[in-house]
mmCIF file of C-alpha atoms in Angstrom:
data_model
loop_
_atom_site.group_PDB
_atom_site.id
_atom_site.type_symbol
_atom_site.label_atom_id
_atom_site.label_comp_id
_atom_site.label_asym_id
_atom_site.label_seq_id
_atom_site.Cartn_x
_atom_site.Cartn_y
_atom_site.Cartn_z
ATOM 1 C CA MET X 801 -20.907 -4.730 -50.546
ATOM 2 C CA SER X 802 -20.383 -8.137 -48.953
ATOM 3 C CA ASP X 803 -18.153 -6.697 -46.227
ATOM 4 C CA GLN X 804 -20.711 -4.049 -45.198
ATOM 5 C CA SER X 805 -22.993 -4.462 -42.219
ATOM 6 C CA LEU X 806 -26.415 -5.902 -42.807
ATOM 7 C CA ARG X 807 -29.297 -3.454 -42.612
ATOM 8 C CA ALA X 808 -32.831 -4.088 -41.421
ATOM 9 C CA VAL X 809 -35.901 -1.889 -41.602
ATOM 10 C CA GLY X 810 -38.954 -2.617 -39.504
ATOM 11 C CA LEU X 811 -42.379 -1.364 -40.552
ATOM 12 C CA VAL X 812 -44.568 -1.113 -37.482
ATOM 13 C CA CYS X 813 -48.135 -1.361 -38.726
ATOM 14 C CA SER X 814 -49.944 -0.278 -35.587
ATOM 15 C CA LEU X 815 -53.055 1.874 -36.011
ATOM 16 C CA LYS X 816 -51.520 4.252 -33.441
ATOM 17 C CA PRO X 817 -49.105 7.080 -34.334
ATOM 18 C CA SER X 818 -45.680 7.348 -32.741
ATOM 19 C CA SER X 819 -47.022 9.623 -30.014
ATOM 20 C CA SER X 820 -48.981 6.657 -28.590
ATOM 21 C CA PRO X 821 -47.606 3.511 -26.926
ATOM 22 C CA SER X 822 -47.967 0.423 -29.110
ATOM 23 C CA SER X 823 -47.523 -3.271 -28.403
ATOM 24 C CA SER X 824 -46.668 -3.803 -32.073
ATOM 25 C CA ALA X 825 -43.891 -1.237 -31.726
ATOM 26 C CA LEU X 826 -42.664 -2.805 -28.492
ATOM 27 C CA ILE X 827 -42.314 -6.324 -29.879
ATOM 28 C CA ALA X 828 -40.609 -4.820 -32.959
ATOM 29 C CA GLU X 829 -38.134 -3.123 -30.622
ATOM 30 C CA HIS X 830 -37.453 -6.505 -29.046
ATOM 31 C CA VAL X 831 -36.788 -8.025 -32.479
ATOM 32 C CA VAL X 832 -34.472 -5.123 -33.307
ATOM 33 C CA GLY X 833 -32.600 -5.691 -30.058
ATOM 34 C CA GLU X 834 -31.873 -9.265 -31.127
ATOM 35 C CA LEU X 835 -30.923 -8.220 -34.661
ATOM 36 C CA LYS X 836 -28.416 -5.771 -33.262
ATOM 37 C CA LYS X 837 -26.801 -8.639 -31.327
ATOM 38 C CA ALA X 838 -26.208 -10.200 -34.765
ATOM 39 C CA ASP X 839 -24.476 -6.992 -35.973
ATOM 40 C CA VAL X 840 -27.436 -5.760 -38.015
ATOM 41 C CA GLU X 841 -28.060 -2.012 -38.334
ATOM 42 C CA CYS X 842 -31.754 -1.349 -37.717
ATOM 43 C CA GLU X 843 -34.397 1.314 -38.221
ATOM 44 C CA LEU X 844 -38.047 1.201 -37.158
ATOM 45 C CA ILE X 845 -40.734 3.137 -38.999
ATOM 46 C CA ARG X 846 -44.275 3.642 -37.708
ATOM 47 C CA ALA X 847 -46.101 3.349 -41.028
ATOM 48 C CA VAL X 848 -49.214 5.242 -39.916
ATOM 49 C CA ASP X 849 -47.066 8.361 -39.384
ATOM 50 C CA TYR X 850 -46.751 8.584 -43.168
ATOM 51 C CA ASP X 851 -49.313 9.358 -45.835
ATOM 52 C CA ILE X 852 -49.223 6.035 -47.696
ATOM 53 C CA ALA X 853 -51.622 6.391 -50.596
ATOM 54 C CA PRO X 854 -53.799 3.442 -51.630
ATOM 55 C CA GLY X 855 -52.651 1.656 -54.760
ATOM 56 C CA VAL X 856 -50.254 -0.911 -56.140
ATOM 57 C CA GLU X 857 -47.696 1.366 -57.794
ATOM 58 C CA ASP X 858 -44.317 2.312 -56.332
ATOM 59 C CA ASP X 859 -45.286 6.004 -56.497
ATOM 60 C CA MET X 860 -48.902 7.164 -56.447
ATOM 61 C CA GLY X 861 -48.046 10.796 -57.113
ATOM 62 C CA ALA X 862 -48.427 14.050 -55.202
ATOM 63 C CA GLY X 863 -48.599 13.657 -51.442
ATOM 64 C CA ASP X 864 -47.666 9.975 -51.441
ATOM 65 C CA GLN X 865 -44.944 9.309 -48.879
ATOM 66 C CA TRP X 866 -44.498 5.623 -49.677
ATOM 67 C CA PRO X 867 -41.500 6.273 -51.983
ATOM 68 C CA ASP X 868 -39.457 7.406 -48.943
ATOM 69 C CA ILE X 869 -40.250 4.164 -47.115
ATOM 70 C CA ARG X 870 -39.741 2.114 -50.266
ATOM 71 C CA ARG X 871 -36.191 3.421 -50.650
ATOM 72 C CA LYS X 872 -35.359 2.274 -47.125
ATOM 73 C CA VAL X 873 -36.754 -1.194 -47.861
ATOM 74 C CA LEU X 874 -34.754 -1.399 -51.086
ATOM 75 C CA ASP X 875 -31.591 -0.426 -49.210
ATOM 76 C CA ALA X 876 -32.151 -3.033 -46.481
ATOM 77 C CA ASP X 877 -31.267 -6.720 -46.366
ATOM 78 C CA ILE X 878 -34.021 -7.614 -43.896
ATOM 79 C CA LEU X 879 -37.625 -6.411 -43.662
ATOM 80 C CA LEU X 880 -39.592 -6.783 -40.430
ATOM 81 C CA ILE X 881 -43.367 -6.378 -40.513
ATOM 82 C CA SER X 882 -44.903 -5.921 -37.063
ATOM 83 C CA THR X 883 -48.689 -5.933 -36.822
ATOM 84 C CA PRO X 884 -51.502 -6.165 -34.325
ATOM 85 C CA ILE X 885 -54.429 -8.511 -34.821
ATOM 86 C CA TRP X 886 -57.796 -6.862 -35.453
ATOM 87 C CA LEU X 887 -60.894 -9.003 -36.014
ATOM 88 C CA GLY X 888 -58.651 -11.990 -36.649
ATOM 89 C CA HIS X 889 -56.576 -10.284 -39.345
ATOM 90 C CA ALA X 890 -53.486 -8.127 -39.729
ATOM 91 C CA SER X 891 -54.164 -4.403 -39.436
ATOM 92 C CA SER X 892 -55.396 -2.378 -42.395
ATOM 93 C CA VAL X 893 -52.056 -0.547 -42.333
ATOM 94 C CA THR X 894 -50.293 -3.869 -42.878
ATOM 95 C CA GLN X 895 -52.501 -4.655 -45.846
ATOM 96 C CA ARG X 896 -51.755 -1.296 -47.421
ATOM 97 C CA VAL X 897 -48.013 -1.875 -46.997
ATOM 98 C CA LEU X 898 -48.323 -5.253 -48.730
ATOM 99 C CA GLU X 899 -50.342 -3.705 -51.560
ATOM 100 C CA ARG X 900 -47.643 -1.098 -52.137
ATOM 101 C CA LEU X 901 -44.913 -3.749 -52.025
ATOM 102 C CA ASP X 902 -46.780 -5.596 -54.772
ATOM 103 C CA ALA X 903 -45.330 -3.071 -57.231
ATOM 104 C CA GLU X 904 -41.904 -4.624 -56.717
ATOM 105 C CA LEU X 905 -42.909 -7.700 -58.711
ATOM 106 C CA SER X 906 -42.446 -5.600 -61.837
ATOM 107 C CA ASN X 907 -39.375 -3.762 -60.550
ATOM 108 C CA THR X 908 -36.734 -6.050 -62.034
ATOM 109 C CA ASP X 909 -33.073 -5.941 -62.952
ATOM 110 C CA ASP X 910 -31.639 -6.632 -66.414
ATOM 111 C CA ASP X 911 -32.005 -10.384 -65.814
ATOM 112 C CA GLY X 912 -35.682 -10.042 -64.923
ATOM 113 C CA THR X 913 -35.146 -10.680 -61.214
ATOM 114 C CA PRO X 914 -37.620 -8.782 -58.976
ATOM 115 C CA ALA X 915 -36.010 -6.258 -56.642
ATOM 116 C CA MET X 916 -36.918 -8.018 -53.403
ATOM 117 C CA VAL X 917 -35.454 -11.387 -54.392
ATOM 118 C CA GLY X 918 -32.405 -11.872 -52.184
ATOM 119 C CA LYS X 919 -33.916 -9.989 -49.248
ATOM 120 C CA VAL X 920 -35.232 -11.591 -46.064
ATOM 121 C CA ALA X 921 -38.563 -10.933 -44.325
ATOM 122 C CA ILE X 922 -39.680 -11.730 -40.786
ATOM 123 C CA VAL X 923 -42.901 -10.986 -38.913
ATOM 124 C CA SER X 924 -43.941 -10.086 -35.369
ATOM 125 C CA VAL X 925 -47.574 -10.155 -34.239
ATOM 126 C CA VAL X 926 -49.429 -9.125 -31.087
ATOM 127 C CA GLY X 927 -53.093 -9.334 -30.148
ATOM 128 C CA ASN X 928 -55.706 -10.052 -27.521
ATOM 129 C CA GLU X 929 -57.510 -12.617 -29.593
ATOM 130 C CA ASP X 930 -56.735 -15.752 -31.561
ATOM 131 C CA GLY X 931 -55.322 -15.488 -35.060
ATOM 132 C CA ALA X 932 -51.548 -15.144 -34.811
ATOM 133 C CA HIS X 933 -50.834 -18.205 -36.951
ATOM 134 C CA LYS X 934 -53.269 -17.070 -39.639
ATOM 135 C CA VAL X 935 -51.809 -13.563 -39.703
ATOM 136 C CA VAL X 936 -48.263 -14.924 -39.963
ATOM 137 C CA ALA X 937 -49.297 -17.344 -42.725
ATOM 138 C CA ASP X 938 -50.983 -14.577 -44.713
ATOM 139 C CA LEU X 939 -47.994 -12.265 -44.401
ATOM 140 C CA PHE X 940 -45.453 -14.970 -45.211
ATOM 141 C CA GLN X 941 -47.352 -15.917 -48.364
ATOM 142 C CA GLY X 942 -47.601 -12.331 -49.563
ATOM 143 C CA LEU X 943 -44.019 -11.415 -48.740
ATOM 144 C CA ASN X 944 -42.650 -14.574 -50.335
ATOM 145 C CA ASP X 945 -44.719 -13.966 -53.460
ATOM 146 C CA ILE X 946 -43.187 -10.493 -53.720
ATOM 147 C CA GLY X 947 -39.733 -12.098 -53.579
ATOM 148 C CA PHE X 948 -38.646 -12.093 -49.948
ATOM 149 C CA SER X 949 -37.092 -15.197 -48.424
ATOM 150 C CA ILE X 950 -38.490 -16.434 -45.105
ATOM 151 C CA PRO X 951 -35.998 -17.918 -42.625
ATOM 152 C CA ALA X 952 -36.680 -20.926 -40.433
ATOM 153 C CA GLN X 953 -38.917 -19.906 -37.502
ATOM 154 C CA GLY X 954 -39.074 -16.419 -38.955
ATOM 155 C CA CYS X 955 -41.822 -15.087 -36.716
ATOM 156 C CA THR X 956 -42.520 -14.178 -33.127
ATOM 157 C CA TYR X 957 -45.909 -13.491 -31.591
ATOM 158 C CA TRP X 958 -47.817 -12.952 -28.384
ATOM 159 C CA VAL X 959 -51.557 -13.400 -28.009
ATOM 160 C CA GLY X 960 -53.394 -12.623 -24.777
ATOM 161 C CA ALA X 961 -56.351 -14.493 -23.359
ATOM 162 C CA ALA X 962 -59.593 -14.212 -25.308
ATOM 163 C CA MET X 963 -61.931 -11.347 -24.386
ATOM 164 C CA GLU X 964 -59.452 -9.842 -21.939
ATOM 165 C CA SER X 965 -57.712 -6.486 -22.068
ATOM 166 C CA THR X 966 -54.064 -7.271 -21.286
ATOM 167 C CA ASP X 967 -51.670 -6.046 -23.996
ATOM 168 C CA TYR X 968 -48.108 -7.122 -24.721
ATOM 169 C CA SER X 969 -47.003 -3.728 -23.425
ATOM 170 C CA ASP X 970 -48.722 -4.483 -20.089
ATOM 171 C CA LEU X 971 -46.501 -7.482 -19.357
ATOM 172 C CA GLY X 972 -44.004 -6.930 -16.593
ATOM 173 C CA GLU X 973 -41.635 -9.390 -18.236
ATOM 174 C CA VAL X 974 -41.577 -11.028 -21.643
ATOM 175 C CA PRO X 975 -42.387 -14.747 -21.309
ATOM 176 C CA GLU X 976 -39.381 -16.964 -21.930
ATOM 177 C CA GLN X 977 -41.044 -18.718 -24.867
ATOM 178 C CA ILE X 978 -41.701 -15.402 -26.614
ATOM 179 C CA ALA X 979 -38.184 -14.124 -25.953
ATOM 180 C CA SER X 980 -36.766 -17.355 -27.357
ATOM 181 C CA ALA X 981 -38.893 -17.114 -30.505
ATOM 182 C CA THR X 982 -37.885 -13.472 -30.979
ATOM 183 C CA ALA X 983 -34.203 -14.334 -30.674
ATOM 184 C CA ALA X 984 -34.517 -17.259 -33.104
ATOM 185 C CA ALA X 985 -36.321 -15.183 -35.725
ATOM 186 C CA ALA X 986 -33.670 -12.464 -35.588
ATOM 187 C CA ARG X 987 -30.737 -14.868 -35.504
ATOM 188 C CA ASN X 988 -32.025 -16.907 -38.439
ATOM 189 C CA ALA X 989 -32.897 -13.795 -40.433
ATOM 190 C CA ALA X 990 -29.366 -12.449 -40.066
ATOM 191 C CA HIS X 991 -27.864 -15.808 -41.043
ATOM 192 C CA LEU X 992 -30.061 -16.125 -44.126
ATOM 193 C CA ALA X 993 -29.414 -12.527 -45.165
ATOM 194 C CA ARG X 994 -25.656 -13.071 -44.976
ATOM 195 C CA THR X 995 -25.971 -16.293 -46.956
ATOM 196 C CA LEU X 996 -28.027 -14.604 -49.671
ATOM 197 C CA ARG X 997 -25.642 -11.672 -49.821
ATOM 198 C CA ALA X 998 -22.733 -14.073 -50.307
ATOM 199 C CA THR X 999 -24.314 -16.374 -52.882
ATOM 200 C CA GLY X 1000 -27.680 -15.023 -53.971
ATOM 201 C CA TYR X 1001 -30.149 -16.748 -56.248
ATOM 202 C CA PRO X 1002 -29.418 -17.727 -59.847
ATOM 203 C CA PRO X 1003 -30.588 -15.182 -62.442
ATOM 204 C CA TYR X 1004 -34.084 -15.565 -63.820
ATOM 205 C CA GLU X 1005 -34.433 -17.218 -67.175
ATOM 206 C CA ALA X 1006 -35.196 -14.848 -70.021
#
């Protein structure tokens, strides 16, 4: 497996379906572009397009489409969560994704190691209000608790001026600082994922 390409899956947690433009999707596409430069195979999924049932189990039964997404996450080396800011918080779709990922704490191998240990997570955030640092901090804590490793400078974000209507997707050009942060997050995620694939963590104590 070590000689195979790295794989990344990005969960875009916009409230808008794929038929609608989304700043969260756009910044995720920019992250994916940088990951591809690091020879990472990528797939983006608009989470709201799926019927993700509420709950904290890996399969909530009939009609639940989370198991399809879950399989892609399990098969990936890198997880990207891309979310807008609403009322100072990550979107409700993001919270549901985290709640479903919580099930992976009890999904362990024979050594007791949770399934997501050894995988890398990064975050991208957009919004027209303050709160990017809080959203990133909340997501990093939850993802790390589930078992994901967070690389150095593992986030990128853009926040517009308060009480104005400009979106990330309205920008004619991505600001240099944002582009630099996006490139660093992707580059560091790929490096950490390769390192973890090569060496991994020690097995959990029984």
